[in-house]
XYZ file of C-alpha atoms in Angstrom:
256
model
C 15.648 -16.924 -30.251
C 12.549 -18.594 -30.425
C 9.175 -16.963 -30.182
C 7.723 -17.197 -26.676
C 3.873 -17.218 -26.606
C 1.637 -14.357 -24.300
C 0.254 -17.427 -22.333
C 4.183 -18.817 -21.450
C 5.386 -15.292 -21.478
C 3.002 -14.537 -18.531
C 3.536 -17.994 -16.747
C 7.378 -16.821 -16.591
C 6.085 -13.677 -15.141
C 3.936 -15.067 -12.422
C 6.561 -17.567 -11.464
C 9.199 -15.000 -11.072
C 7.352 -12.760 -9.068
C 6.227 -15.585 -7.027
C 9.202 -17.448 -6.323
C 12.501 -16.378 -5.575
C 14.535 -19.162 -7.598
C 17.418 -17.780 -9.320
C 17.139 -16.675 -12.739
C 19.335 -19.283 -14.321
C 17.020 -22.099 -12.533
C 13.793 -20.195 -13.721
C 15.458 -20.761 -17.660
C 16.081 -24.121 -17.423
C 12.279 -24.806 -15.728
C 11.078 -22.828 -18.455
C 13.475 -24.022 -21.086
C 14.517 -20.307 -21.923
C 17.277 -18.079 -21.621
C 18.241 -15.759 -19.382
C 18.247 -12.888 -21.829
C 14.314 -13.965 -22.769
C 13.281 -14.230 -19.027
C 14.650 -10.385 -19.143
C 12.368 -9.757 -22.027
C 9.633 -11.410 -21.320
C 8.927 -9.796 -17.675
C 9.408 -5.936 -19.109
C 7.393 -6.655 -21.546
C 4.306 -8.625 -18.979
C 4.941 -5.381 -16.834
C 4.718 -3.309 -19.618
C 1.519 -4.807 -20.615
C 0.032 -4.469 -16.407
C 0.721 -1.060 -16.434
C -1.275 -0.434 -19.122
C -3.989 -1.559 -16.790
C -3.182 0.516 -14.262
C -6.195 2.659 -14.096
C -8.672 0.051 -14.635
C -7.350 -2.019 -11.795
C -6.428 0.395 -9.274
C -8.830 3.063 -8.741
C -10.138 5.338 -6.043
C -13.037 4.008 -4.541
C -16.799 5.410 -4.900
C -19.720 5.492 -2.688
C -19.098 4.623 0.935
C -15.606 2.082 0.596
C -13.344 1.961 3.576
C -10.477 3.475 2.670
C -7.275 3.112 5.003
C -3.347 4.287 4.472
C -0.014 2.666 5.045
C 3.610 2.727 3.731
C 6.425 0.315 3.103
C 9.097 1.536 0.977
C 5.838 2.860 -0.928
C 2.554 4.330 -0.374
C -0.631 2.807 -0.901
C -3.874 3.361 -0.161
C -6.440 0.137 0.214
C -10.258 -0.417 0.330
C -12.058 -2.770 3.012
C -11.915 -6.119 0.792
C -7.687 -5.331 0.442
C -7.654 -4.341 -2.963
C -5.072 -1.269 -3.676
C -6.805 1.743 -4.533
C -3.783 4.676 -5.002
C 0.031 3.631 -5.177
C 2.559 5.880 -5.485
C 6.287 4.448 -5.508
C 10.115 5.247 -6.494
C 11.173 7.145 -3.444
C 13.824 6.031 -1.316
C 13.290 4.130 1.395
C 14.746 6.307 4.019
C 12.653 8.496 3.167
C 10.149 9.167 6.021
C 6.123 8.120 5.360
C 4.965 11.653 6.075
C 7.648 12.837 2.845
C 6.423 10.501 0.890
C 2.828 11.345 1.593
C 3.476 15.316 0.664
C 5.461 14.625 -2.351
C 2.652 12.171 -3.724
C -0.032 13.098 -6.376
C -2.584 12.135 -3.730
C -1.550 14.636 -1.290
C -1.875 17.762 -3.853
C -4.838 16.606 -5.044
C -6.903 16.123 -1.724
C -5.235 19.704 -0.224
C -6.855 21.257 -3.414
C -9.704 19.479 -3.584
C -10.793 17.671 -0.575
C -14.324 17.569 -0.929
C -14.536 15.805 -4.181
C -12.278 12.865 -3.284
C -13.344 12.548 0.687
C -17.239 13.478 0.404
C -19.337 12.927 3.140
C -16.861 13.463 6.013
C -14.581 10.496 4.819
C -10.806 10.261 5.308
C -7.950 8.119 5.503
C -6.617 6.393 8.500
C -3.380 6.454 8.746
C -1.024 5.835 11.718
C 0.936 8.048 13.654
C 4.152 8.536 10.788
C 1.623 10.645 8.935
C 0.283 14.151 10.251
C -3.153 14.995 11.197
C -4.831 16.552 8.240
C -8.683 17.205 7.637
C -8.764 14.256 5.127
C -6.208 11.993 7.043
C -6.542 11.179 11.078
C -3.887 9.673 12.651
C -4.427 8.447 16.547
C -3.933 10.111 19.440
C 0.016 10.543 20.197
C 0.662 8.451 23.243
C 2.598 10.674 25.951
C 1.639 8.794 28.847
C -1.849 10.700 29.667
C -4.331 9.487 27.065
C -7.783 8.907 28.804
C -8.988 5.743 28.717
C -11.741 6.830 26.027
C -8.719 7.806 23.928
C -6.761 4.513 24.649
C -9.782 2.946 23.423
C -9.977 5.261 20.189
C -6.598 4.338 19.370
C -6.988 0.690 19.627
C -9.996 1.000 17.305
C -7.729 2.819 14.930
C -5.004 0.458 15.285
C -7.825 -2.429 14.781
C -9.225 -1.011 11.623
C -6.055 -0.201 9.925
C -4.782 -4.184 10.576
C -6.366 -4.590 7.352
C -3.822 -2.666 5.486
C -0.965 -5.156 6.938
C -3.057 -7.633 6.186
C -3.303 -6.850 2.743
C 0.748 -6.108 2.742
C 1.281 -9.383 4.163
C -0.826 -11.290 1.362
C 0.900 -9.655 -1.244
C 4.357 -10.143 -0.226
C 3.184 -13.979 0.489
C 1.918 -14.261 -2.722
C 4.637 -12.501 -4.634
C 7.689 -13.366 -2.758
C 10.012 -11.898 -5.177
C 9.181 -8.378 -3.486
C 10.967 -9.369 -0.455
C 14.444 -9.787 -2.038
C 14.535 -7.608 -5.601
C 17.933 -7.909 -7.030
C 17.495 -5.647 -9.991
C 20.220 -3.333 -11.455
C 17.736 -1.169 -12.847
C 17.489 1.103 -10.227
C 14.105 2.371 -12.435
C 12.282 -0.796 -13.248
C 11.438 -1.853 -9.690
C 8.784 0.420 -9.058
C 7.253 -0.585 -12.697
C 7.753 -3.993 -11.558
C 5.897 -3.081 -7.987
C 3.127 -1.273 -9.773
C 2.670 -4.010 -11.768
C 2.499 -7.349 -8.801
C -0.051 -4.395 -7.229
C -2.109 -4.634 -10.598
C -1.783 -8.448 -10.146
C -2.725 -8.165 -5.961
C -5.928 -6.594 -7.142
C -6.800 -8.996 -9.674
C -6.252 -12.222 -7.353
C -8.880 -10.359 -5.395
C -10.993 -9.739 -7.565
C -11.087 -13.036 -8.899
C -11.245 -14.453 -5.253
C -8.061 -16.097 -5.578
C -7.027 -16.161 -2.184
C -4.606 -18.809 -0.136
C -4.680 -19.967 3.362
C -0.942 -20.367 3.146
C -0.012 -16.741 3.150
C -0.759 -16.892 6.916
C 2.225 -16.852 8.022
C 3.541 -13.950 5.775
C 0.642 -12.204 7.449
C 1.652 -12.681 10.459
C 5.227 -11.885 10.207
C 4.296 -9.025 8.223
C 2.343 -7.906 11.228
C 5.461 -8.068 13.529
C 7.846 -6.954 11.672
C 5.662 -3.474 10.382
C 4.316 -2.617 14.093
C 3.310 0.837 14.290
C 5.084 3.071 16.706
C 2.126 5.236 17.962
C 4.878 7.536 20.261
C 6.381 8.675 17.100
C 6.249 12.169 16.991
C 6.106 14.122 13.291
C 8.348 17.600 13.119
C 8.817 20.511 10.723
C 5.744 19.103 8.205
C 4.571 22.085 6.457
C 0.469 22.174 6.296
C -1.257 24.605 4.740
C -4.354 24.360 6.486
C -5.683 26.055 9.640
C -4.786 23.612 13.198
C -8.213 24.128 13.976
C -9.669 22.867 11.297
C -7.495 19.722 11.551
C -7.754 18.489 15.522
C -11.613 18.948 14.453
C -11.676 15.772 12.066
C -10.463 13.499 14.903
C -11.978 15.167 17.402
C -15.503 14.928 15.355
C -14.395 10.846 15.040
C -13.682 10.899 18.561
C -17.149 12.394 19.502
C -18.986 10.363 17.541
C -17.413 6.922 18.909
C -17.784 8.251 22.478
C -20.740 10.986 22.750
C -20.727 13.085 25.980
């Protein structure tokens, strides 16, 4: 087998993640084998996840920071850049399960005040439980007051950002939408790694007009269901203490 070069080897990467050609048509564009194409992209992903905490990090300072899940959780800054991924579970497995059996969720129970300062928090929608770092929107039985109608559209506003960013990285990696892998273990390396290459492209302002109708669909397709209604989630913290964080949002947006 001929020696394949970094430069080629990460061409083949980029165009398999960003087409969705079969393999056998990706080896003869490249003139390689199939076998090498297998190679080449575990060892490209290999290389990305070394990366990993110098291209996804938590934010500092004052950075919008939002929450969503799709088959994985992720958390995103105000520019769409990935900030905290966590990935591997099953996809029936419901966003508010995922959330408690993340490293995130641990880590913000026990120590809330180092990683939100200032009052900050997630936004997430209304799959994920009201928690004092992490305020869903008001749960829509049919009696919200208008202030809270308008609350929730705000929330549902800001948090558009996180499909957006969704929607430009399945656009831009395409392969995401139809991953026939047999190893069952690789495709969340493999995710991990096109999230390392999402922040990058942003970074480096390498953004395309065309994904614009990902977005969109994206948008359709991942509607939130604000009536969904979360049961049995353990919390260890006091119910008080957690209507308070939205309540204090809530107040702030609309003061008496």
């Amino acid at each position: 087998m001929r020696k394949i070069s970094a430069e080629w080897s990460f061409l083949i990467f980029l165009w398999y993640v960003a087409n969705t050609e079969p393999l056998r048509t990706l080896g003869d564009r490249f003139d390689v084998s199939i076998s090498s194409i297998f190679c080449v992209i575990r060892r490209v992903v290999e290389w990305l996840l070394s990366r990993l905490d110098e291209e996804i990090k938590w934010p500092d300072g004052n950075d919008a920071i939002l929450v969503t899940s799709q088959k994985f959780e992720t958390k995103r800054d105000a520019d769409m850049k990935f900030t905290n991924i966590y990935c591997g579970e099953p996809g029936s497995l419901h966003d508010a399960r995922v959330l408690r059996r993340s490293l995130l969720y641990d880590t913000a129970q026990n120590n809330m005040e180092t990683i939100f300062p200032n009052k900050t928090c997630i936004i997430g929608d209304s799959a994920y439980p009201l928690l004092p770092w992490l305020v869903p929107p008001f749960r829509d039985n049919g009696h919200l007051t208008a202030q809270q109608s308008e609350f929730n559209f705000l929330h549902s506003s800001t948090r558009m950002a996180v499909e957006r960013a969704f929607g430009y990285l399945k656009g831009r990696f395409r392969r995401l939408k139809f991953l026939e892998l047999l190893d069952i273990q690789f495709i969340p390396k493999l995710i991990t790694a096109v999230c390392i290459m999402h922040n990058i492209a942003i970074k480096e302002y390498d953004e395309n007009e065309f994904f614009a109708d990902d977005i969109n669909d994206f948008l359709v397709d991942n509607a939130a269901d604000e009536n969904y209604e979360i049961n049995n989630l353990h919390v260890n913290r006091n119910r008080n203490e957690m209507i308070d964080r939205r309540i204090q949002m809530f107040r702030e947006l609309f003061p008496e």
